[in-house]
Short mmCIF file of C-alpha atoms in Angstrom, two decimals:
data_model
loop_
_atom_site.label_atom_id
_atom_site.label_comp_id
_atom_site.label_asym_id
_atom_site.label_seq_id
_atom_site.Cartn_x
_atom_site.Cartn_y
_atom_site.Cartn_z
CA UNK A 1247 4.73 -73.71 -30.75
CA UNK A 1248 4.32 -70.13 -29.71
CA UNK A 1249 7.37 -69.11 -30.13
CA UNK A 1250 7.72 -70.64 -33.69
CA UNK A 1251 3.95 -68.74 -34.52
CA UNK A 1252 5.13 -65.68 -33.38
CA UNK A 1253 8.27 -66.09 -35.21
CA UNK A 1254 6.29 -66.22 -38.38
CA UNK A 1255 3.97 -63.52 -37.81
CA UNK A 1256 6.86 -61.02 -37.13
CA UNK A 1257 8.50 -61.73 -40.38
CA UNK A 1258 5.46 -62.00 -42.30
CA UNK A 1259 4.70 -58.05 -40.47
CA UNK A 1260 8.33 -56.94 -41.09
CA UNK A 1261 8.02 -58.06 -44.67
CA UNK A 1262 4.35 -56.41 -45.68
CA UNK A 1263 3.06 -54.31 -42.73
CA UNK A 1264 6.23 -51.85 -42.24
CA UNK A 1265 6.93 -51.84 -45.79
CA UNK A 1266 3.41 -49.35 -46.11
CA UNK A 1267 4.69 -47.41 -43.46
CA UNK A 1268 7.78 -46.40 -45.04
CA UNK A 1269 5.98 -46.14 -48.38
CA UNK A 1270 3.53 -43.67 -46.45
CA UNK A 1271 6.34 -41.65 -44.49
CA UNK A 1272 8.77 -41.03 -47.43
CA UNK A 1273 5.79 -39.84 -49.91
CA UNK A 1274 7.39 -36.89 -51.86
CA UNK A 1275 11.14 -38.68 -50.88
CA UNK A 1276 11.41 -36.22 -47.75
CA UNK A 1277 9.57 -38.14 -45.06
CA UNK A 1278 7.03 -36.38 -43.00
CA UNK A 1279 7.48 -33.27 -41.75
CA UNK A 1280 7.86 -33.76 -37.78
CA UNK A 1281 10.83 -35.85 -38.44
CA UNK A 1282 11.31 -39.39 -35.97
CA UNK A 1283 8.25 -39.60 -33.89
CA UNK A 1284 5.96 -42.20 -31.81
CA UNK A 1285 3.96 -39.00 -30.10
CA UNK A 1286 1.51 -37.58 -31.58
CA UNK A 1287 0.40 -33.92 -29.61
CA UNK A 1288 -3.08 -34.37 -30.94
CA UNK A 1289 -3.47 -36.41 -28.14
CA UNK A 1290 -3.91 -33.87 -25.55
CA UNK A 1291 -3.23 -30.07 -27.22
CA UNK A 1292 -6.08 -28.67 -28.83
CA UNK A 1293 -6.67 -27.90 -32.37
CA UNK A 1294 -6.77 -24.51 -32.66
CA UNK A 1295 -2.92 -24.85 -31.76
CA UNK A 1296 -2.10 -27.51 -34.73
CA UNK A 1297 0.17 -25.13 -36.93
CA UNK A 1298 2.13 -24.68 -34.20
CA UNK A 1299 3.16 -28.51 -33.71
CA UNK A 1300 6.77 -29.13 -34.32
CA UNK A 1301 7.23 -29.32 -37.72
CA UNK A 1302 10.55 -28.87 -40.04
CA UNK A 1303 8.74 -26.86 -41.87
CA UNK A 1304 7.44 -22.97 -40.77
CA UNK A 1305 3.86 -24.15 -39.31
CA UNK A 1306 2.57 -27.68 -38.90
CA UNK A 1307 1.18 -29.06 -42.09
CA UNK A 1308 0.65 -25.30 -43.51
CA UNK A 1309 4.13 -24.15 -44.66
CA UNK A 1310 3.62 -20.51 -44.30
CA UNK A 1311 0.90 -18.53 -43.50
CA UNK A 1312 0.32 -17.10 -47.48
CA UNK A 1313 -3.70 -17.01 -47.90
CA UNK A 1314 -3.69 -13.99 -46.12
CA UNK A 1315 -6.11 -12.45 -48.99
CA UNK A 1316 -8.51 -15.40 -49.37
CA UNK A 1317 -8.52 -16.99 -45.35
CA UNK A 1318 -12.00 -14.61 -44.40
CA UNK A 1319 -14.05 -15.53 -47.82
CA UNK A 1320 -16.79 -18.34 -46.58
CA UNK A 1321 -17.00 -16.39 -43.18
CA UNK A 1322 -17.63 -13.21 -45.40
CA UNK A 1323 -20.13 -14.81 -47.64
CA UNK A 1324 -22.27 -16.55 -44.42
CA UNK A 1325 -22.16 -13.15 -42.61
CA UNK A 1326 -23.34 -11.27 -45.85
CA UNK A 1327 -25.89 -14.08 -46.02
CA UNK A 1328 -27.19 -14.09 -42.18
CA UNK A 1329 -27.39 -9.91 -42.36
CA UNK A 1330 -29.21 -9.61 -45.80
CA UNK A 1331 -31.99 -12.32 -44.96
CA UNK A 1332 -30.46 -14.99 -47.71
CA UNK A 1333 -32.13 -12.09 -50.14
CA UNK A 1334 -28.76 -12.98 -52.46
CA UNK A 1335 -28.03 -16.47 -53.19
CA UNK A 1336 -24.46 -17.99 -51.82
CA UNK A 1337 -23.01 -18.40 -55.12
CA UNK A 1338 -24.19 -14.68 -56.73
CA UNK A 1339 -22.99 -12.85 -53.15
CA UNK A 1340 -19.67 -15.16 -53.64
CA UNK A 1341 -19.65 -13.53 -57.21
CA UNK A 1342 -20.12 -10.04 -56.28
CA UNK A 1343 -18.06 -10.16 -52.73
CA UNK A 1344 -14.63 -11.41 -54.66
CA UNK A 1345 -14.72 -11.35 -58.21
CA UNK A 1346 -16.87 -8.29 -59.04
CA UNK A 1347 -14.73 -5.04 -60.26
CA UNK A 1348 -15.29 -1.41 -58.53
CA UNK A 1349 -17.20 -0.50 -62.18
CA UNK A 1350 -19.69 -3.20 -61.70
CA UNK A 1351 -20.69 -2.37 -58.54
CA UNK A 1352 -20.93 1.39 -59.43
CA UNK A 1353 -23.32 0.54 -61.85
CA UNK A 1354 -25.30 -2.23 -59.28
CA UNK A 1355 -25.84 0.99 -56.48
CA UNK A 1356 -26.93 3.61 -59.52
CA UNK A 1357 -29.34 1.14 -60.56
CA UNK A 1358 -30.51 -0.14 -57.61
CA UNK A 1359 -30.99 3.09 -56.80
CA UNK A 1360 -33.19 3.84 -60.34
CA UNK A 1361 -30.41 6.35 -61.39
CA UNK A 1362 -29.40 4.14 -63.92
CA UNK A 1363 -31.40 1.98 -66.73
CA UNK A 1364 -29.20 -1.00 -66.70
CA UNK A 1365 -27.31 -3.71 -64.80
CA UNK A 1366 -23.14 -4.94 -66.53
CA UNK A 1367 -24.36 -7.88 -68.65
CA UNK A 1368 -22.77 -10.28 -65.52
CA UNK A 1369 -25.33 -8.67 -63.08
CA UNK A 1370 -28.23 -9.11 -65.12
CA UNK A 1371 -29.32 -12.40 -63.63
CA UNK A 1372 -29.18 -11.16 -60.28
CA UNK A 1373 -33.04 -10.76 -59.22
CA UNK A 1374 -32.00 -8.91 -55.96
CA UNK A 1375 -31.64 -5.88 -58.45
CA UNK A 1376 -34.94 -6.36 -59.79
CA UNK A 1377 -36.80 -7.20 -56.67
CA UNK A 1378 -38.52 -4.20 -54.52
CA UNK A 1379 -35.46 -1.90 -52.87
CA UNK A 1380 -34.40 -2.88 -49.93
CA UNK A 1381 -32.66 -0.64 -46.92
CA UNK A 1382 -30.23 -3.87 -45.95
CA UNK A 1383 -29.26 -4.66 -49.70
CA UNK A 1384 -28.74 -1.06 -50.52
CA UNK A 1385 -26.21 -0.64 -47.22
CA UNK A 1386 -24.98 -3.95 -48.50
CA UNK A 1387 -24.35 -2.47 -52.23
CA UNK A 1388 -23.10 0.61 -50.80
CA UNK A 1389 -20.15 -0.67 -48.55
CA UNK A 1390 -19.24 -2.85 -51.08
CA UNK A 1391 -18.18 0.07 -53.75
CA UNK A 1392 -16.08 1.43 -50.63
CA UNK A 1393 -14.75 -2.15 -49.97
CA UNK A 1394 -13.76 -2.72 -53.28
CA UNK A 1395 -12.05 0.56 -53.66
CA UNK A 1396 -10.28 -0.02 -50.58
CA UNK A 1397 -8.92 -3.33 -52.30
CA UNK A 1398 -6.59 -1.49 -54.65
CA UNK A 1399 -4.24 -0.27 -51.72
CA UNK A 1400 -5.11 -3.10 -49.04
CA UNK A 1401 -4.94 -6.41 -51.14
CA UNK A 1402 -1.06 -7.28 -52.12
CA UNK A 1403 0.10 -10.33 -53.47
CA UNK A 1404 3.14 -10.48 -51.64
CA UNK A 1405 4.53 -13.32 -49.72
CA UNK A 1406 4.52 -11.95 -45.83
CA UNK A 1407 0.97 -9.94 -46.72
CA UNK A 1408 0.22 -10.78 -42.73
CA UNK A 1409 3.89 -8.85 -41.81
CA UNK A 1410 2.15 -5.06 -41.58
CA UNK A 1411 5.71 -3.53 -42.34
CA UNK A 1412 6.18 -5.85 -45.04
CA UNK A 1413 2.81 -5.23 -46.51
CA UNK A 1414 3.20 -1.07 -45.97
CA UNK A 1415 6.58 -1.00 -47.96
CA UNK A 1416 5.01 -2.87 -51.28
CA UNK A 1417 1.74 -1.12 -51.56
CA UNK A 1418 1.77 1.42 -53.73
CA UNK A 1419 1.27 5.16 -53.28
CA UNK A 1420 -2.31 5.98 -53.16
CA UNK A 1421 -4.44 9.01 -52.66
CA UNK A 1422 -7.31 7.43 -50.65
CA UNK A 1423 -8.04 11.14 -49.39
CA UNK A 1424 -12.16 10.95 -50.71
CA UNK A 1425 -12.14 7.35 -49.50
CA UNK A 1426 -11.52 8.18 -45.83
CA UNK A 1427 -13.79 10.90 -46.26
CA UNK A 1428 -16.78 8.84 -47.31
CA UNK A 1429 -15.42 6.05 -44.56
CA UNK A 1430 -15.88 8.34 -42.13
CA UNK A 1431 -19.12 10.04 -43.32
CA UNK A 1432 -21.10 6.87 -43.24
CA UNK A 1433 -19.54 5.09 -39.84
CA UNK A 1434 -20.97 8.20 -38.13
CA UNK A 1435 -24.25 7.78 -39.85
CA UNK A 1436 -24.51 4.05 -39.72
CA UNK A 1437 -27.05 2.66 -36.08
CA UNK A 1438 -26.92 -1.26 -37.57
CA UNK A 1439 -23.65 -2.22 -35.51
CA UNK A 1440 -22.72 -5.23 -38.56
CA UNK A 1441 -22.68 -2.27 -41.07
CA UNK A 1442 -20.46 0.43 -38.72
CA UNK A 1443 -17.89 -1.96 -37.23
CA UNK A 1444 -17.28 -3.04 -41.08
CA UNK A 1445 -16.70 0.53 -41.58
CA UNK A 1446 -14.46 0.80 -38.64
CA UNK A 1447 -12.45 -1.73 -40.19
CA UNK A 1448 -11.93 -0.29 -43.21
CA UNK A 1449 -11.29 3.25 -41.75
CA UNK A 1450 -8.67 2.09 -39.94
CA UNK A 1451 -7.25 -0.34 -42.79
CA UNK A 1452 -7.28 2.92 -44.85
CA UNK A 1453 -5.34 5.25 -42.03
CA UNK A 1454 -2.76 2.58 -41.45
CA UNK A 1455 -1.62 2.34 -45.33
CA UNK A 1456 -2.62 5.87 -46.64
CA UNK A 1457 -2.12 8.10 -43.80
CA UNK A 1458 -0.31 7.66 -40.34
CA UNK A 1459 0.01 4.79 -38.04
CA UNK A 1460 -1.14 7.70 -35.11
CA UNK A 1461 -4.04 8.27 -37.38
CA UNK A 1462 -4.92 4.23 -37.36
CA UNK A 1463 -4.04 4.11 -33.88
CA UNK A 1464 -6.25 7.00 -32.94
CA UNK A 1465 -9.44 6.08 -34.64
CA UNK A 1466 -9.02 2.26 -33.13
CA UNK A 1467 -8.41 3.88 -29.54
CA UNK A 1468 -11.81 6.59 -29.97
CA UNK A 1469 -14.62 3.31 -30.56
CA UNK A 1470 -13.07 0.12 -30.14
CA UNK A 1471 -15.04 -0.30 -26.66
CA UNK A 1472 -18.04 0.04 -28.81
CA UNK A 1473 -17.57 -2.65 -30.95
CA UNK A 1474 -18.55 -6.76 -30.42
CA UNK A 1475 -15.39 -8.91 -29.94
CA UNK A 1476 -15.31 -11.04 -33.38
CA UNK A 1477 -13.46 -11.35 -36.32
CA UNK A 1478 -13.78 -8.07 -37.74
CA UNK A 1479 -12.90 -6.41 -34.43
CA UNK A 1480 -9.11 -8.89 -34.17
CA UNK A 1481 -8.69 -8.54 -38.02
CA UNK A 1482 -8.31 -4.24 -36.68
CA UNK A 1483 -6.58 -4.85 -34.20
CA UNK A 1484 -4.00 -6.65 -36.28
CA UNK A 1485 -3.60 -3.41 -37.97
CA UNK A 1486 -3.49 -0.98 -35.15
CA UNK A 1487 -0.53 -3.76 -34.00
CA UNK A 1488 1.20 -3.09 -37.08
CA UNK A 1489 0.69 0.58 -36.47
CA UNK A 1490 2.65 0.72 -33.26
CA UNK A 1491 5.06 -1.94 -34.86
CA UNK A 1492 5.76 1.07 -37.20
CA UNK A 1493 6.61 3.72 -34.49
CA UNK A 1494 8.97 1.16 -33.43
CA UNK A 1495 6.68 0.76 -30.34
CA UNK A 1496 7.43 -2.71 -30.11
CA UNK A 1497 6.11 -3.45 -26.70
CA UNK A 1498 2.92 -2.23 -27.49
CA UNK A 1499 2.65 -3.83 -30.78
CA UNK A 1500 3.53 -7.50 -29.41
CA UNK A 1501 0.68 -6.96 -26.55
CA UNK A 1502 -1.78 -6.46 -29.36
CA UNK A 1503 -0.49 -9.47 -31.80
CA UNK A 1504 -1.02 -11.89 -28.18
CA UNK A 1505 -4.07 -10.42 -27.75
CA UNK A 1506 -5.12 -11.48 -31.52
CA UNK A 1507 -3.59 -14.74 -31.55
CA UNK A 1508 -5.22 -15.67 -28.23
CA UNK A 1509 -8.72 -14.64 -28.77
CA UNK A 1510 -8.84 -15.21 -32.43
CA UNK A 1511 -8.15 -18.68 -33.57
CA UNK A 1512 -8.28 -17.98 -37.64
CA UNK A 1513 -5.54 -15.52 -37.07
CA UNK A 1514 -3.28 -17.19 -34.58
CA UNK A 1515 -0.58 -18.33 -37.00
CA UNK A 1516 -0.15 -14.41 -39.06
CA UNK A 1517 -0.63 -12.97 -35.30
CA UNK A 1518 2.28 -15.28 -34.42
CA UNK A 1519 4.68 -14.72 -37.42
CA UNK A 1520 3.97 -10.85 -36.77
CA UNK A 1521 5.45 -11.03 -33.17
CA UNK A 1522 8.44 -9.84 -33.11
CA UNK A 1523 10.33 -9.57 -29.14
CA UNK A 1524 12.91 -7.84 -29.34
CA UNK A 1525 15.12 -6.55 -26.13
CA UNK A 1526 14.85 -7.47 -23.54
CA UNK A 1527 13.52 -4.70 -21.77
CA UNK A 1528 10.97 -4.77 -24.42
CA UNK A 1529 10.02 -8.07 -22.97
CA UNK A 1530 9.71 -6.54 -19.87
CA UNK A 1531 7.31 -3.35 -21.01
CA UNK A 1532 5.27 -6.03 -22.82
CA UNK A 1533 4.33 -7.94 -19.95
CA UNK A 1534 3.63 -5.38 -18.18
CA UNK A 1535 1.07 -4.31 -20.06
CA UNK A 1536 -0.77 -7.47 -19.38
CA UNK A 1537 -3.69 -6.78 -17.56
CA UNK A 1538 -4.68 -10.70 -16.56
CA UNK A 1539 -2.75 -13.81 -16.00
CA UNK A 1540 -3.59 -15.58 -18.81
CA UNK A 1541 -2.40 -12.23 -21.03
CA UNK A 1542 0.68 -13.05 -19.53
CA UNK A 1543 0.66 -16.97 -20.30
CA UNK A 1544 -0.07 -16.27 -23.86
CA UNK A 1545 3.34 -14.27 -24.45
CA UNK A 1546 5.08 -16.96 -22.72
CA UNK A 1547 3.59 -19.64 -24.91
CA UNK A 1548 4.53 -17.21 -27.95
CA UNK A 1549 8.13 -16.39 -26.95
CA UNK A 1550 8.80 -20.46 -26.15
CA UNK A 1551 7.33 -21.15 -30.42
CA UNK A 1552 10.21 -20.46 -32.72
CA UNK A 1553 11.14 -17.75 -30.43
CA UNK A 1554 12.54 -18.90 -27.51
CA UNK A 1555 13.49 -22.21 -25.11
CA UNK A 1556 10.03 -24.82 -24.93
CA UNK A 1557 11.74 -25.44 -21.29
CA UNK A 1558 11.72 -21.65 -19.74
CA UNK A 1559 8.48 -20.59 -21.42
CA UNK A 1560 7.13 -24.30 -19.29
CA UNK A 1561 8.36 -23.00 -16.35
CA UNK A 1562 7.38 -19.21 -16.42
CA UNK A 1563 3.55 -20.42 -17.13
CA UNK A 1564 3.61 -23.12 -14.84
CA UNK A 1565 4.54 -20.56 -11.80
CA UNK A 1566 1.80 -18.16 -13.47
CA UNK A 1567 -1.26 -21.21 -13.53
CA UNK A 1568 0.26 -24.68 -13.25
CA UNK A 1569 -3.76 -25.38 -15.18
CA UNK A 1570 -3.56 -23.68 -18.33
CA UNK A 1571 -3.97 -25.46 -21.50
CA UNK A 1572 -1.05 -23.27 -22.81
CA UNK A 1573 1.35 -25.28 -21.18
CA UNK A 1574 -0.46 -28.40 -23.78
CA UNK A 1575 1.36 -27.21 -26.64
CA UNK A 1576 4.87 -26.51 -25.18
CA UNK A 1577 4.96 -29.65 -23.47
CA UNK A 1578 3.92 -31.68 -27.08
CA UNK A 1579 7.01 -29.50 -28.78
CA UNK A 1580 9.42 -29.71 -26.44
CA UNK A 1581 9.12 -34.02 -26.54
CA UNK A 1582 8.63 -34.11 -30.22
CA UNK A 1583 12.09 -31.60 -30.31
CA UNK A 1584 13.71 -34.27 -27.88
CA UNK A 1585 12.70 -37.21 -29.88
CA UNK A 1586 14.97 -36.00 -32.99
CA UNK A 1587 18.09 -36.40 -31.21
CA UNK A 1588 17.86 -39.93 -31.58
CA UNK A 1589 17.06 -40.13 -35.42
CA UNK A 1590 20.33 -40.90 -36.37
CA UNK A 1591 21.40 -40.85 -39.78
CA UNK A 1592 19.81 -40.42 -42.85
CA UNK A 1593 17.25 -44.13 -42.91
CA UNK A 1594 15.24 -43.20 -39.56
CA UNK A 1595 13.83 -46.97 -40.23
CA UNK A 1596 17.15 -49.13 -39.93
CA UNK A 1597 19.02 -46.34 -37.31
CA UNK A 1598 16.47 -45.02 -34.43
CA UNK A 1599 17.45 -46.04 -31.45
CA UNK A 1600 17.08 -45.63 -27.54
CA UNK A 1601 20.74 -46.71 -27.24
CA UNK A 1602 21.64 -43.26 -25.99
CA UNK A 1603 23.12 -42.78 -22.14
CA UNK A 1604 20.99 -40.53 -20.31
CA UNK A 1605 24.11 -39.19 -18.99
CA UNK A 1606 24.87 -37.91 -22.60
CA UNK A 1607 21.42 -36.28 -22.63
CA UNK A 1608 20.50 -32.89 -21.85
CA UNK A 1609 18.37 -33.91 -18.56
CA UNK A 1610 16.70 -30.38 -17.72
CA UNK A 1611 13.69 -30.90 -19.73
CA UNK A 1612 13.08 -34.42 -18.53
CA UNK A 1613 13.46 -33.24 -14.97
CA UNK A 1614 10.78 -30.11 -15.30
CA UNK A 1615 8.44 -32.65 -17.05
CA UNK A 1616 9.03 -35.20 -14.30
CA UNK A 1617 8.79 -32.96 -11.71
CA UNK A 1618 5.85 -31.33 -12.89
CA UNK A 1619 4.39 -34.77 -13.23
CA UNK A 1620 5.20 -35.31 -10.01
CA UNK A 1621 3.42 -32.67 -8.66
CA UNK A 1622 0.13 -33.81 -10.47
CA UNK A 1623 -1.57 -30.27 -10.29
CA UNK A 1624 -2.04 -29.53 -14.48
CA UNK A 1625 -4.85 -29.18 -16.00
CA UNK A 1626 -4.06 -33.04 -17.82
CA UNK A 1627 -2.39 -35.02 -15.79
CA UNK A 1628 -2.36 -37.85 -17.59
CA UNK A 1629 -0.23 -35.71 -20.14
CA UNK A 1630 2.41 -34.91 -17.98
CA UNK A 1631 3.00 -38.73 -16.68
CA UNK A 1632 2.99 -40.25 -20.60
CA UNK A 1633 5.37 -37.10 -21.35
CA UNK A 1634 7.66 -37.97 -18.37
CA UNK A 1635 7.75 -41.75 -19.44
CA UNK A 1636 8.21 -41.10 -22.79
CA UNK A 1637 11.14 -38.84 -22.11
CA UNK A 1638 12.52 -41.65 -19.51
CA UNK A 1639 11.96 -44.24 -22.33
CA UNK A 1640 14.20 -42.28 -24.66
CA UNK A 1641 16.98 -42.43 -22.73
CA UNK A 1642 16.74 -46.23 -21.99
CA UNK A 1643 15.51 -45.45 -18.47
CA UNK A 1644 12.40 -48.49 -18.62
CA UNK A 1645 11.61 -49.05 -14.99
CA UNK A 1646 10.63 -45.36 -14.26
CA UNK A 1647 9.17 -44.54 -17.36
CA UNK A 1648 6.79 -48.15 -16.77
CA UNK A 1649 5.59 -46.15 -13.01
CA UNK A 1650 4.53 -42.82 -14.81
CA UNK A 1651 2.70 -45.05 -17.37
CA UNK A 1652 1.40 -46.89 -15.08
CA UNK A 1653 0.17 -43.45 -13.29
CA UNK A 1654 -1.09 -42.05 -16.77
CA UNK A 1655 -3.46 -45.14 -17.28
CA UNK A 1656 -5.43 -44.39 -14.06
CA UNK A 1657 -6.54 -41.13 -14.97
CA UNK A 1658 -6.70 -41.57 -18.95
CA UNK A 1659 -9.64 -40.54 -20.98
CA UNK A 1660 -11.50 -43.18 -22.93
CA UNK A 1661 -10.79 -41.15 -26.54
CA UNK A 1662 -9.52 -43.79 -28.98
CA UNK A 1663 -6.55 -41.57 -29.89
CA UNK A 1664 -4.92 -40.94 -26.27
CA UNK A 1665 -5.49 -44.83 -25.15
CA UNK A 1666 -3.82 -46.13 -28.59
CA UNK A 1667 -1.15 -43.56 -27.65
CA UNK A 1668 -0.14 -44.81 -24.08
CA UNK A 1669 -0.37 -48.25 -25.64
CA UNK A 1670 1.86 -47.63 -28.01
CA UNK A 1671 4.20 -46.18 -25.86
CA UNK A 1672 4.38 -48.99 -23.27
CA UNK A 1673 4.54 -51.62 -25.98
CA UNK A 1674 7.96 -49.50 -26.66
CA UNK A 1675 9.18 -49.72 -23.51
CA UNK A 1676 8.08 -53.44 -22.93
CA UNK A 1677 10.28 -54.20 -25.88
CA UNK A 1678 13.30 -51.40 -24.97
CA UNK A 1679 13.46 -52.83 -21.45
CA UNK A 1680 13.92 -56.83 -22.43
CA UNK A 1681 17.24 -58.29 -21.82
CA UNK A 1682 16.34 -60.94 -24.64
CA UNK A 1683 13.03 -62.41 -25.95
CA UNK A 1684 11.93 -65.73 -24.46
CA UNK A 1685 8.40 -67.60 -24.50
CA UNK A 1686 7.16 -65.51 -21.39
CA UNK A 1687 7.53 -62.48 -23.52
CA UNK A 1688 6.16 -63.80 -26.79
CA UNK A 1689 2.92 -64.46 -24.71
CA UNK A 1690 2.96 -61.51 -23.27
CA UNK A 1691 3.35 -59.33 -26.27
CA UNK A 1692 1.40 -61.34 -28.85
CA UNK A 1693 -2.04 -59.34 -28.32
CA UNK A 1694 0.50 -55.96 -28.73
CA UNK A 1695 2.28 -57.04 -32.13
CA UNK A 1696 -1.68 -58.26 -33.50
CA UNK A 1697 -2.73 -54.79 -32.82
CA UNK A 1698 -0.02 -52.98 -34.33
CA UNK A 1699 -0.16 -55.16 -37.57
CA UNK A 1700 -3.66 -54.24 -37.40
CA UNK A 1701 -3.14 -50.56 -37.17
CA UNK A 1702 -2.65 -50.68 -41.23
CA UNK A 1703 -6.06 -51.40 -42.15
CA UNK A 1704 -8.22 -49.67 -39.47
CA UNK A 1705 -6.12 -46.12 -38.44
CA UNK A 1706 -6.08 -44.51 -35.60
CA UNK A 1707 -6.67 -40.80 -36.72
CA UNK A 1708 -3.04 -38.95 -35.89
CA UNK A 1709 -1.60 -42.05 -34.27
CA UNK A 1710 1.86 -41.79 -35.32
CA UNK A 1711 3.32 -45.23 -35.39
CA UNK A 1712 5.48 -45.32 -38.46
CA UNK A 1713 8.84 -45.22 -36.44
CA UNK A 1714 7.29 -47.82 -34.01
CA UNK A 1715 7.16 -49.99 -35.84
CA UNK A 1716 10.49 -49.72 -37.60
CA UNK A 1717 12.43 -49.88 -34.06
CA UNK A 1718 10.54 -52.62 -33.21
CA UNK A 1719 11.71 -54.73 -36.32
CA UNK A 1720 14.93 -53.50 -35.87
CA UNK A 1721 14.53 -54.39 -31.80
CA UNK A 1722 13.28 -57.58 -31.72
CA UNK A 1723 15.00 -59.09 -34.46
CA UNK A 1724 18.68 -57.84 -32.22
CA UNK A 1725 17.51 -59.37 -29.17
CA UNK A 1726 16.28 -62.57 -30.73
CA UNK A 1727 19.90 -63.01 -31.88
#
């Protein structure tokens, strides 16, 4: 009786559960964009490293990095907001912060400043120009006319605006000359540190494009000690990067990028796509310059994205800290990189397979993982066993890849995602590792197959189970014959 229920069920699931799957995978007729996969690195690498996930296209459900002029606006508008007392409403300092031309706010600081009898018709509603003058909204006002002068040499729609050579080569010739001037002038006179690093910024924006990469270099170099570690301060250092990226100081300039895309998450992926190693004695001045371990890590994790080999960038920051989260997102890569090979063919659905010797295989990343594992001394555990299993199970290897399973559950966290994961990936091998399907089995795996086929009405956020599935139809319905 079981085995005729269970039967049933599977066609019934092969007939209406996978079909919204597939329907879901091939939106846009290209399939998603990690190719074949059953692991999903949400489970253990942290967010702020998402556009880094392996992905066919250039970053991880991003594409490229293009909002390069637009990526700072809310934080912009909720600073403003926090340093002027909420004196301007959101949607007028939205207004006046992005849309507003250089004219208008001319006119906004000569009235504010009762040198002038009237506000541009847009202004006029604006009561912070009517209300009693005050010191914070006149800075405000003031900067602002700089700022959007600045614009005219600094914002370029261009497609690699976050490349700094790129971005030097199509501005156009300006004569910023009075700019810098005033830049300078009222940095030195500004004591409110939110007003003078903004000034910073723009001082050295303005060197970099108008005047000489030493010049932006220099005037980073004489107050960046001064200045609080935020957004602001990595958004300059990006350009001081670019500046030694133009004296063909390449070391220097890949130190700084690591240093932006490690401490500043909003800028990780333009910090990333403007590293650049080159030789490889380069390499070798750049670490150098490292001052701490974990300065070192982070160029490791960068060189193994895109750059380099997942497996030797592992290694290198495993013998540096075998605990840093770096090694997360490396490890997630390198198994969703693996699990391609055996996609074969253009229908993913009716062709992947485990059928693959592990003797064809390229075995040196299973082995680090597994021996890694082994040791047990990472910052996740838990990771490293699922990884190794995983890897064993894709290379038909079941019994081994069932012990670091079994070595993962004991140390698991209870997050939805990561349990849903490991069951996934033991239901797999469960299936992979049967020499046929028989009534002990059905039992077995009947509380398995009823929460797969309910998977498709109550997700598991980033649970990718797509391909699952499809081998398992294609599976089970082989070794029932």
């Amino acid at each position: 009786m079981m085995r005729i229920f269970l039967r049933r069920w599977w066609i019934a699931l092969i007939s209406c559960g996978i079909s919204a799957g597939i329907v879901y995978a091939c939106a846009g007729g290209w399939g998603e964009e990690y190719g074949v996969s059953n692991f999903a690195p949400e489970t253990f690498v942290s967010k702020s490293y998402s556009p880094f996930f392996y992905s066919e296209n250039y970053y991880y459900q991003v594409g490229y990095d293009d909002n390069q002029n637009t990526r700072f606006n809310d934080a912009n508008v909720a600073e403003w907001s926090a340093y002027l007392g909420q004196k301007i409403s959101s949607l007028q300092l939205r207004y006046l912060l992005e849309k507003s031309s250089v004219g208008e706010i001319d006119s906004a600081v000569l009235f504010y400043n009762r040198s002038a009898q009237s506000l541009p018709d847009r202004l006029q509603p604006f009561e912070v120009f009517l209300s009693k003058k005050d010191e914070k909204v006149s800075d405000f006002l003031r900067y602002l006319l700089l700022a959007k002068m600045c614009e005219k040499f600094a914002v370029n729609e261009i497609s690699n605006a976050w490349d700094y050579d790129a971005s030097k080569k199509n501005a156009k010739k300006f004569d910023a000359t009075n700019i810098n001037k005033e830049l300078k002038i009222w940095f030195e006179k500004s004591t409110d540190i939110f007003m003078k690093e903004r000034y910073w910024f723009q001082w050295v924006r303005s060197a970099y494009f108008n005047e000489s990469p030493q010049d932006a270099i220099r005037i980073f170099d004489q107050y960046e000690k001064t200045m609080p570690r935020n957004t602001i301060y990595y958004r300059t250092l990006s350009y001081t990067a670019g500046a030694y990226y133009q004296l063909k100081n390449y070391s220097k300039a890949n130190y700084y990028f690591s240093r932006v895309y490690d401490e500043c998450d909003a800028l990780k992926p333009s910090a990333h796509f403007s590293f650049h190693p080159q030789e490889e004695a380069d390499w070798k001045a750049t670490l150098s310059l490292c001052k701490t371990v974990n300065e070192k890590v982070t160029l490791w994790q960068m060189l193994g994205v895109y750059y380099g080999d997942e497996k030797e960038a592992i290694a290198q920051i495993y013998k540096l800290d075998p605990k840093s989260d770096k090694l997360d997102l490396l490890l997630a890569r390198a198994v969703n990189k693996y699990e391609q090979k055996f996609g074969r063919g253009g229908d993913v659905y009716a062709n992947y397979s485990t059928n693959t010797s592990a003797n064809a295989s390229n075995n040196s990343l299973k082995n680090l993982v597994m021996q890694i594992a082994d040791a047990g001394n990472t910052g996740k555990p838990w990771a490293w066993y699922m990884s190794a299993g995983y890897l064993n199970f894709l290379d038909s290897l079941y019994d081994p890849a069932n012990l670091y399973y079994a070595k993962a559950e004991k140390n698991l966290p209870s997050d939805e995602l990561d349990r849903a994961q490991l069951k996934l990936l033991k239901f797999l091998n469960k299936i992979g590792g049967a020499k046929h399907i028989d009534a002990q089995l059905e039992d077995d795996i009947l509380s398995d197959m009823n929460w797969m086929n309910g998977l498709g009405a109550k997700q598991v956020t980033d649970l990718r189970y797509y391909d699952a599935l499809a081998w398992l139809k294609q599976t089970i319905s082989s070794k029932y014959k």
